[in-house]
Amino acid sequence: MIRRNPQDRPPNLPLDRAQDRPLDLVRARPGPSFTVTVDGRPVDALEGQSVAAVLWSAGTVAWRVTRDGRPRGAFCGIGVCFDCLITVNDRPNRRACLVAAASGDVIRTQRGEGHDDLAH
Amino acid sequence: MTSPTNRLAVVGAGPAGLAAALTAAHHNIAVTLIDSAPQPGGQFYRQPAAALGARRPQALHHAWRTWARLRDRLDAHVAAGRIRHLPGRHVWFVELLDRGFILRTLTADDEPEVFAADAVLLATGAYEKVLPFPGWTLPGVVTAGGAQAMLKGGLVLPGRMAVVAGSGPLLLPVATGLAAAGARLAALIEAADPRAYGRHARTLAAHPGKLAEAAGYAGRLLRHRVPVLTRHTVVAAHGTDRVEAVTVAALDADGRARPKTERRIACDTLAVGHGLLPHTDLAGALGCRTDPARVVVDAQQRTDVPGVWAAGEAAGVGGAALALAEGEIAGRSVVAHLTGERPRIRSTAATSRTALRKFAAALDAVHTPPAHWAEQVADDTLVCRCEDVTAGAVRHAVTELGAADLRTVKLLTRAGMGWCQGRVCGPGVAGVAGCPPETVRRPFARPVPLSVLARTPSPTEGRQE
């Protein structure tokens, strides 16, 4: 597993309250936000959001690097394409669009073709 | 007969599965409703987790009252013990043994479980078809349905300036949903020519509700000042670490990008889709007849394997209303099968199914991808996203290595051998290779850890339930 440094991360969108617009649309009253870490960096998350949703809220759309070094993130959003693979609490190859974020999750971006677990 | 708690297993809790489960439960059939999502509703009625506290989830939905009725009936049957709802479980294999069906599932944490049933109804839904183009693997390029699913379920947007592109009726609600949620819509790019609807005027006129729905979307597009370009296509997405712009071009009468019509549109999100493809894997593994577009069913939604029904998108993509009608018909057929009574199919459900299938066929005929889309795919464009196989490698397999069918292309290039089991790249590889689409038989409906297979008892070792 090659751990990527935070400064290697793909550029993020500038953050403002734009991520609140969908919450406002459905008049959401989420619970208090909690923190997960993404490659060591603290990121705010809401209970009920998938890891992919947490990353999108933080302005991050890329979190996997393919074997030839190209960035990927969520594509199908419904668990079919496996493009959004990510390591959550030391378990590699989780589909970020399906896994619910939980307080204290240690999330790491992953690299390669998604066979990390077989190398252990 | 097994225990009365396991008589009908319904796979999928979207509109078709819910309609079937509710119909069967209403006739006192014990139903096990197995669904991969944490909440019922499928993709169409996907909604935020309760913890997000959405007080107005219907703002992102169409036909919410229908959903509210389905949910209330489901709750009542679950409370009465007639439906056992098992969310968060993905059925990866169904087999027919001499004493009935066995359904094998995995939880999100890959924990295996096994369920038995006398009858199985497959309401496995569909996923989105996306044809490749240069730049389609850039982050920020997502499927149209994926953008909608992340919005409906997670209340998030991938960016602020979106282009929605491709072809099909899904693009309208996706574009209006993104706009309502605060994204700016730089353009809606539809490959079809709306004049083609003229050839289906009579079919369309028979569905005033659908026309009103479409008019509603059109009105919202106007209100959000979304530029709409029909007979256009995205020929490339640009960017290094994420999408920064797309190039679109007008299509000529043959479905080719017209020279000198290209224009560049800045965006940080491209939501793209070219229609839906049904999940037919469980049916295929059971030996049911399938074709690339559906599980083949009869007038009662029965497959050609006794005891197995299919309804909704799995039996041919046609939308939520058709799925509800098919689910109800299938449910009644199951009741007749399990009770020995004559099937009582409501004529209104059958009429509705006929009309809605005709409507779906008309939409399908109008919303075809550009005929020569594959010509836009450069040799260095990846077609298989999992295995990083380029269009050039696929073309090489065909022209230099003599591959004449998709299976040989796959064996020579690895296209389709990755995590997604070829679901995403299938149509793209077929188009680039110039091969007709094939019915793909996958032994399992999702990747299964070897540790789970190793622990799976053979039929002679008995059941876990």
mmCIF file with all atom_site columns, C-alpha atoms in Angstrom, chain A:
data_model
loop_
_atom_site.group_PDB
_atom_site.id
_atom_site.type_symbol
_atom_site.label_atom_id
_atom_site.label_alt_id
_atom_site.label_comp_id
_atom_site.label_asym_id
_atom_site.label_entity_id
_atom_site.label_seq_id
_atom_site.pdbx_PDB_ins_code
_atom_site.Cartn_x
_atom_site.Cartn_y
_atom_site.Cartn_z
_atom_site.occupancy
_atom_site.B_iso_or_equiv
_atom_site.pdbx_formal_charge
_atom_site.auth_seq_id
_atom_site.auth_comp_id
_atom_site.auth_asym_id
_atom_site.auth_atom_id
_atom_site.pdbx_PDB_model_num
ATOM 1   C CA . MET A 1 1   ? 0.000   0.000   0.000   1.00 0.00 ? 1   MET A CA 1
ATOM 2   C CA . ILE A 1 2   ? 1.401   3.346   -0.979  1.00 0.00 ? 2   ILE A CA 1
ATOM 3   C CA . ARG A 1 3   ? 0.085   6.020   1.293   1.00 0.00 ? 3   ARG A CA 1
ATOM 4   C CA . ARG A 1 4   ? -0.420  9.306   -0.413  1.00 0.00 ? 4   ARG A CA 1
ATOM 5   C CA . ASN A 1 5   ? 0.513   12.475  1.359   1.00 0.00 ? 5   ASN A CA 1
ATOM 6   C CA . PRO A 1 6   ? -2.135  15.118  1.874   1.00 0.00 ? 6   PRO A CA 1
ATOM 7   C CA . GLN A 1 7   ? -0.191  17.518  -0.345  1.00 0.00 ? 7   GLN A CA 1
ATOM 8   C CA . ASP A 1 8   ? -0.427  14.957  -3.164  1.00 0.00 ? 8   ASP A CA 1
ATOM 9   C CA . ARG A 1 9   ? -4.191  15.069  -3.057  1.00 0.00 ? 9   ARG A CA 1
ATOM 10  C CA . PRO A 1 10  ? -6.071  16.152  -6.130  1.00 0.00 ? 10  PRO A CA 1
ATOM 11  C CA . PRO A 1 11  ? -7.055  19.814  -6.009  1.00 0.00 ? 11  PRO A CA 1
ATOM 12  C CA . ASN A 1 12  ? -10.256 20.427  -4.120  1.00 0.00 ? 12  ASN A CA 1
ATOM 13  C CA . LEU A 1 13  ? -13.041 22.781  -4.898  1.00 0.00 ? 13  LEU A CA 1
ATOM 14  C CA . PRO A 1 14  ? -12.964 25.943  -2.841  1.00 0.00 ? 14  PRO A CA 1
ATOM 15  C CA . LEU A 1 15  ? -15.203 25.370  0.125   1.00 0.00 ? 15  LEU A CA 1
ATOM 16  C CA . ASP A 1 16  ? -18.114 27.576  0.952   1.00 0.00 ? 16  ASP A CA 1
ATOM 17  C CA . ARG A 1 17  ? -21.645 26.765  1.970   1.00 0.00 ? 17  ARG A CA 1
ATOM 18  C CA . ALA A 1 18  ? -22.550 25.451  -1.469  1.00 0.00 ? 18  ALA A CA 1
ATOM 19  C CA . GLN A 1 19  ? -22.585 21.938  -0.029  1.00 0.00 ? 19  GLN A CA 1
ATOM 20  C CA . ASP A 1 20  ? -25.515 22.943  2.177   1.00 0.00 ? 20  ASP A CA 1
ATOM 21  C CA . ARG A 1 21  ? -27.836 23.665  -0.750  1.00 0.00 ? 21  ARG A CA 1
ATOM 22  C CA . PRO A 1 22  ? -29.100 20.073  -1.188  1.00 0.00 ? 22  PRO A CA 1
ATOM 23  C CA . LEU A 1 23  ? -29.650 19.842  2.577   1.00 0.00 ? 23  LEU A CA 1
ATOM 24  C CA . ASP A 1 24  ? -31.650 23.068  2.477   1.00 0.00 ? 24  ASP A CA 1
ATOM 25  C CA . LEU A 1 25  ? -33.719 21.812  -0.464  1.00 0.00 ? 25  LEU A CA 1
ATOM 26  C CA . VAL A 1 26  ? -35.094 18.887  1.540   1.00 0.00 ? 26  VAL A CA 1
ATOM 27  C CA . ARG A 1 27  ? -35.102 20.920  4.788   1.00 0.00 ? 27  ARG A CA 1
ATOM 28  C CA . ALA A 1 28  ? -32.702 18.468  6.380   1.00 0.00 ? 28  ALA A CA 1
ATOM 29  C CA . ARG A 1 29  ? -31.951 18.604  10.077  1.00 0.00 ? 29  ARG A CA 1
ATOM 30  C CA . PRO A 1 30  ? -28.940 16.337  10.285  1.00 0.00 ? 30  PRO A CA 1
ATOM 31  C CA . GLY A 1 31  ? -27.417 15.361  13.589  1.00 0.00 ? 31  GLY A CA 1
ATOM 32  C CA . PRO A 1 32  ? -24.221 17.038  14.765  1.00 0.00 ? 32  PRO A CA 1
ATOM 33  C CA . SER A 1 33  ? -21.324 16.542  12.393  1.00 0.00 ? 33  SER A CA 1
ATOM 34  C CA . PHE A 1 34  ? -18.441 14.272  13.362  1.00 0.00 ? 34  PHE A CA 1
ATOM 35  C CA . THR A 1 35  ? -14.911 13.868  12.122  1.00 0.00 ? 35  THR A CA 1
ATOM 36  C CA . VAL A 1 36  ? -13.307 11.205  9.989   1.00 0.00 ? 36  VAL A CA 1
ATOM 37  C CA . THR A 1 37  ? -9.765  11.337  8.703   1.00 0.00 ? 37  THR A CA 1
ATOM 38  C CA . VAL A 1 38  ? -8.888  11.057  5.038   1.00 0.00 ? 38  VAL A CA 1
ATOM 39  C CA . ASP A 1 39  ? -5.185  10.319  4.576   1.00 0.00 ? 39  ASP A CA 1
ATOM 40  C CA . GLY A 1 40  ? -4.689  11.844  8.018   1.00 0.00 ? 40  GLY A CA 1
ATOM 41  C CA . ARG A 1 41  ? -6.606  15.028  7.267   1.00 0.00 ? 41  ARG A CA 1
ATOM 42  C CA . PRO A 1 42  ? -9.733  15.663  9.386   1.00 0.00 ? 42  PRO A CA 1
ATOM 43  C CA . VAL A 1 43  ? -12.957 15.916  7.355   1.00 0.00 ? 43  VAL A CA 1
ATOM 44  C CA . ASP A 1 44  ? -16.450 16.758  8.623   1.00 0.00 ? 44  ASP A CA 1
ATOM 45  C CA . ALA A 1 45  ? -19.106 14.109  8.079   1.00 0.00 ? 45  ALA A CA 1
ATOM 46  C CA . LEU A 1 46  ? -22.811 13.698  8.760   1.00 0.00 ? 46  LEU A CA 1
ATOM 47  C CA . GLU A 1 47  ? -24.417 10.545  10.058  1.00 0.00 ? 47  GLU A CA 1
ATOM 48  C CA . GLY A 1 48  ? -26.304 8.884   7.214   1.00 0.00 ? 48  GLY A CA 1
ATOM 49  C CA . GLN A 1 49  ? -23.862 9.878   4.501   1.00 0.00 ? 49  GLN A CA 1
ATOM 50  C CA . SER A 1 50  ? -21.747 7.428   2.559   1.00 0.00 ? 50  SER A CA 1
ATOM 51  C CA . VAL A 1 51  ? -17.990 7.864   2.498   1.00 0.00 ? 51  VAL A CA 1
ATOM 52  C CA . ALA A 1 52  ? -18.332 9.112   -1.087  1.00 0.00 ? 52  ALA A CA 1
ATOM 53  C CA . ALA A 1 53  ? -20.935 11.693  -0.012  1.00 0.00 ? 53  ALA A CA 1
ATOM 54  C CA . VAL A 1 54  ? -18.625 12.881  2.778   1.00 0.00 ? 54  VAL A CA 1
ATOM 55  C CA . LEU A 1 55  ? -15.798 13.299  0.271   1.00 0.00 ? 55  LEU A CA 1
ATOM 56  C CA . TRP A 1 56  ? -18.011 15.147  -2.233  1.00 0.00 ? 56  TRP A CA 1
ATOM 57  C CA . SER A 1 57  ? -19.197 17.448  0.575   1.00 0.00 ? 57  SER A CA 1
ATOM 58  C CA . ALA A 1 58  ? -15.562 18.246  1.303   1.00 0.00 ? 58  ALA A CA 1
ATOM 59  C CA . GLY A 1 59  ? -15.053 19.122  -2.363  1.00 0.00 ? 59  GLY A CA 1
ATOM 60  C CA . THR A 1 60  ? -13.071 15.971  -3.141  1.00 0.00 ? 60  THR A CA 1
ATOM 61  C CA . VAL A 1 61  ? -14.043 14.003  -6.239  1.00 0.00 ? 61  VAL A CA 1
ATOM 62  C CA . ALA A 1 62  ? -10.879 11.902  -6.705  1.00 0.00 ? 62  ALA A CA 1
ATOM 63  C CA . TRP A 1 63  ? -9.549  9.412   -4.164  1.00 0.00 ? 63  TRP A CA 1
ATOM 64  C CA . ARG A 1 64  ? -8.210  6.403   -6.013  1.00 0.00 ? 64  ARG A CA 1
ATOM 65  C CA . VAL A 1 65  ? -5.196  6.303   -8.301  1.00 0.00 ? 65  VAL A CA 1
ATOM 66  C CA . THR A 1 66  ? -5.174  3.649   -11.001 1.00 0.00 ? 66  THR A CA 1
ATOM 67  C CA . ARG A 1 67  ? -2.194  1.432   -11.720 1.00 0.00 ? 67  ARG A CA 1
ATOM 68  C CA . ASP A 1 68  ? -1.106  3.873   -14.428 1.00 0.00 ? 68  ASP A CA 1
ATOM 69  C CA . GLY A 1 69  ? -1.343  6.810   -12.041 1.00 0.00 ? 69  GLY A CA 1
ATOM 70  C CA . ARG A 1 70  ? -4.634  8.389   -13.046 1.00 0.00 ? 70  ARG A CA 1
ATOM 71  C CA . PRO A 1 71  ? -7.151  9.736   -10.509 1.00 0.00 ? 71  PRO A CA 1
ATOM 72  C CA . ARG A 1 72  ? -10.629 8.245   -10.024 1.00 0.00 ? 72  ARG A CA 1
ATOM 73  C CA . GLY A 1 73  ? -13.593 8.763   -7.754  1.00 0.00 ? 73  GLY A CA 1
ATOM 74  C CA . ALA A 1 74  ? -17.275 7.869   -7.708  1.00 0.00 ? 74  ALA A CA 1
ATOM 75  C CA . PHE A 1 75  ? -18.740 7.132   -11.144 1.00 0.00 ? 75  PHE A CA 1
ATOM 76  C CA . CYS A 1 76  ? -21.947 5.075   -10.988 1.00 0.00 ? 76  CYS A CA 1
ATOM 77  C CA . GLY A 1 77  ? -22.845 6.038   -7.419  1.00 0.00 ? 77  GLY A CA 1
ATOM 78  C CA . ILE A 1 78  ? -24.827 2.826   -6.881  1.00 0.00 ? 78  ILE A CA 1
ATOM 79  C CA . GLY A 1 79  ? -22.208 0.144   -6.269  1.00 0.00 ? 79  GLY A CA 1
ATOM 80  C CA . VAL A 1 80  ? -21.929 -1.255  -9.803  1.00 0.00 ? 80  VAL A CA 1
ATOM 81  C CA . CYS A 1 81  ? -18.696 0.175   -11.216 1.00 0.00 ? 81  CYS A CA 1
ATOM 82  C CA . PHE A 1 82  ? -16.200 -0.242  -8.326  1.00 0.00 ? 82  PHE A CA 1
ATOM 83  C CA . ASP A 1 83  ? -14.359 2.900   -9.440  1.00 0.00 ? 83  ASP A CA 1
ATOM 84  C CA . CYS A 1 84  ? -14.705 4.475   -5.975  1.00 0.00 ? 84  CYS A CA 1
ATOM 85  C CA . LEU A 1 85  ? -12.707 1.831   -4.071  1.00 0.00 ? 85  LEU A CA 1
ATOM 86  C CA . ILE A 1 86  ? -11.190 3.148   -0.852  1.00 0.00 ? 86  ILE A CA 1
ATOM 87  C CA . THR A 1 87  ? -9.630  1.835   2.343   1.00 0.00 ? 87  THR A CA 1
ATOM 88  C CA . VAL A 1 88  ? -11.778 2.292   5.451   1.00 0.00 ? 88  VAL A CA 1
ATOM 89  C CA . ASN A 1 89  ? -10.345 1.343   8.844   1.00 0.00 ? 89  ASN A CA 1
ATOM 90  C CA . ASP A 1 90  ? -7.628  -0.771  7.203   1.00 0.00 ? 90  ASP A CA 1
ATOM 91  C CA . ARG A 1 91  ? -10.084 -2.670  4.997   1.00 0.00 ? 91  ARG A CA 1
ATOM 92  C CA . PRO A 1 92  ? -9.192  -1.997  1.366   1.00 0.00 ? 92  PRO A CA 1
ATOM 93  C CA . ASN A 1 93  ? -11.514 -2.053  -1.649  1.00 0.00 ? 93  ASN A CA 1
ATOM 94  C CA . ARG A 1 94  ? -14.642 -0.741  0.041   1.00 0.00 ? 94  ARG A CA 1
ATOM 95  C CA . ARG A 1 95  ? -17.075 0.946   -2.316  1.00 0.00 ? 95  ARG A CA 1
ATOM 96  C CA . ALA A 1 96  ? -17.140 4.527   -1.027  1.00 0.00 ? 96  ALA A CA 1
ATOM 97  C CA . CYS A 1 97  ? -20.622 5.052   -2.502  1.00 0.00 ? 97  CYS A CA 1
ATOM 98  C CA . LEU A 1 98  ? -22.062 2.235   -0.361  1.00 0.00 ? 98  LEU A CA 1
ATOM 99  C CA . VAL A 1 99  ? -20.124 2.355   2.910   1.00 0.00 ? 99  VAL A CA 1
ATOM 100 C CA . ALA A 1 100 ? -21.696 4.597   5.551   1.00 0.00 ? 100 ALA A CA 1
ATOM 101 C CA . ALA A 1 101 ? -19.271 6.952   7.253   1.00 0.00 ? 101 ALA A CA 1
ATOM 102 C CA . ALA A 1 102 ? -18.929 6.563   11.010  1.00 0.00 ? 102 ALA A CA 1
ATOM 103 C CA . SER A 1 103 ? -17.333 8.770   13.620  1.00 0.00 ? 103 SER A CA 1
ATOM 104 C CA . GLY A 1 104 ? -13.592 8.277   13.832  1.00 0.00 ? 104 GLY A CA 1
ATOM 105 C CA . ASP A 1 105 ? -13.302 6.350   10.565  1.00 0.00 ? 105 ASP A CA 1
ATOM 106 C CA . VAL A 1 106 ? -9.741  6.211   9.300   1.00 0.00 ? 106 VAL A CA 1
ATOM 107 C CA . ILE A 1 107 ? -10.087 6.536   5.540   1.00 0.00 ? 107 ILE A CA 1
ATOM 108 C CA . ARG A 1 108 ? -7.179  6.163   3.176   1.00 0.00 ? 108 ARG A CA 1
ATOM 109 C CA . THR A 1 109 ? -7.114  6.667   -0.554  1.00 0.00 ? 109 THR A CA 1
ATOM 110 C CA . GLN A 1 110 ? -5.782  3.677   -2.417  1.00 0.00 ? 110 GLN A CA 1
ATOM 111 C CA . ARG A 1 111 ? -3.661  3.013   -5.413  1.00 0.00 ? 111 ARG A CA 1
ATOM 112 C CA . GLY A 1 112 ? -3.546  0.306   -8.014  1.00 0.00 ? 112 GLY A CA 1
ATOM 113 C CA . GLU A 1 113 ? -6.024  -2.211  -9.362  1.00 0.00 ? 113 GLU A CA 1
ATOM 114 C CA . GLY A 1 114 ? -7.754  -2.960  -6.053  1.00 0.00 ? 114 GLY A CA 1
ATOM 115 C CA . HIS A 1 115 ? -6.040  -6.185  -5.065  1.00 0.00 ? 115 HIS A CA 1
ATOM 116 C CA . ASP A 1 116 ? -4.331  -4.766  -1.980  1.00 0.00 ? 116 ASP A CA 1
ATOM 117 C CA . ASP A 1 117 ? -5.954  -7.267  0.334   1.00 0.00 ? 117 ASP A CA 1
ATOM 118 C CA . LEU A 1 118 ? -4.398  -10.150 -1.589  1.00 0.00 ? 118 LEU A CA 1
ATOM 119 C CA . ALA A 1 119 ? -0.888  -8.843  -0.985  1.00 0.00 ? 119 ALA A CA 1
ATOM 120 C CA . HIS A 1 120 ? -1.109  -9.232  2.801   1.00 0.00 ? 120 HIS A CA 1
#
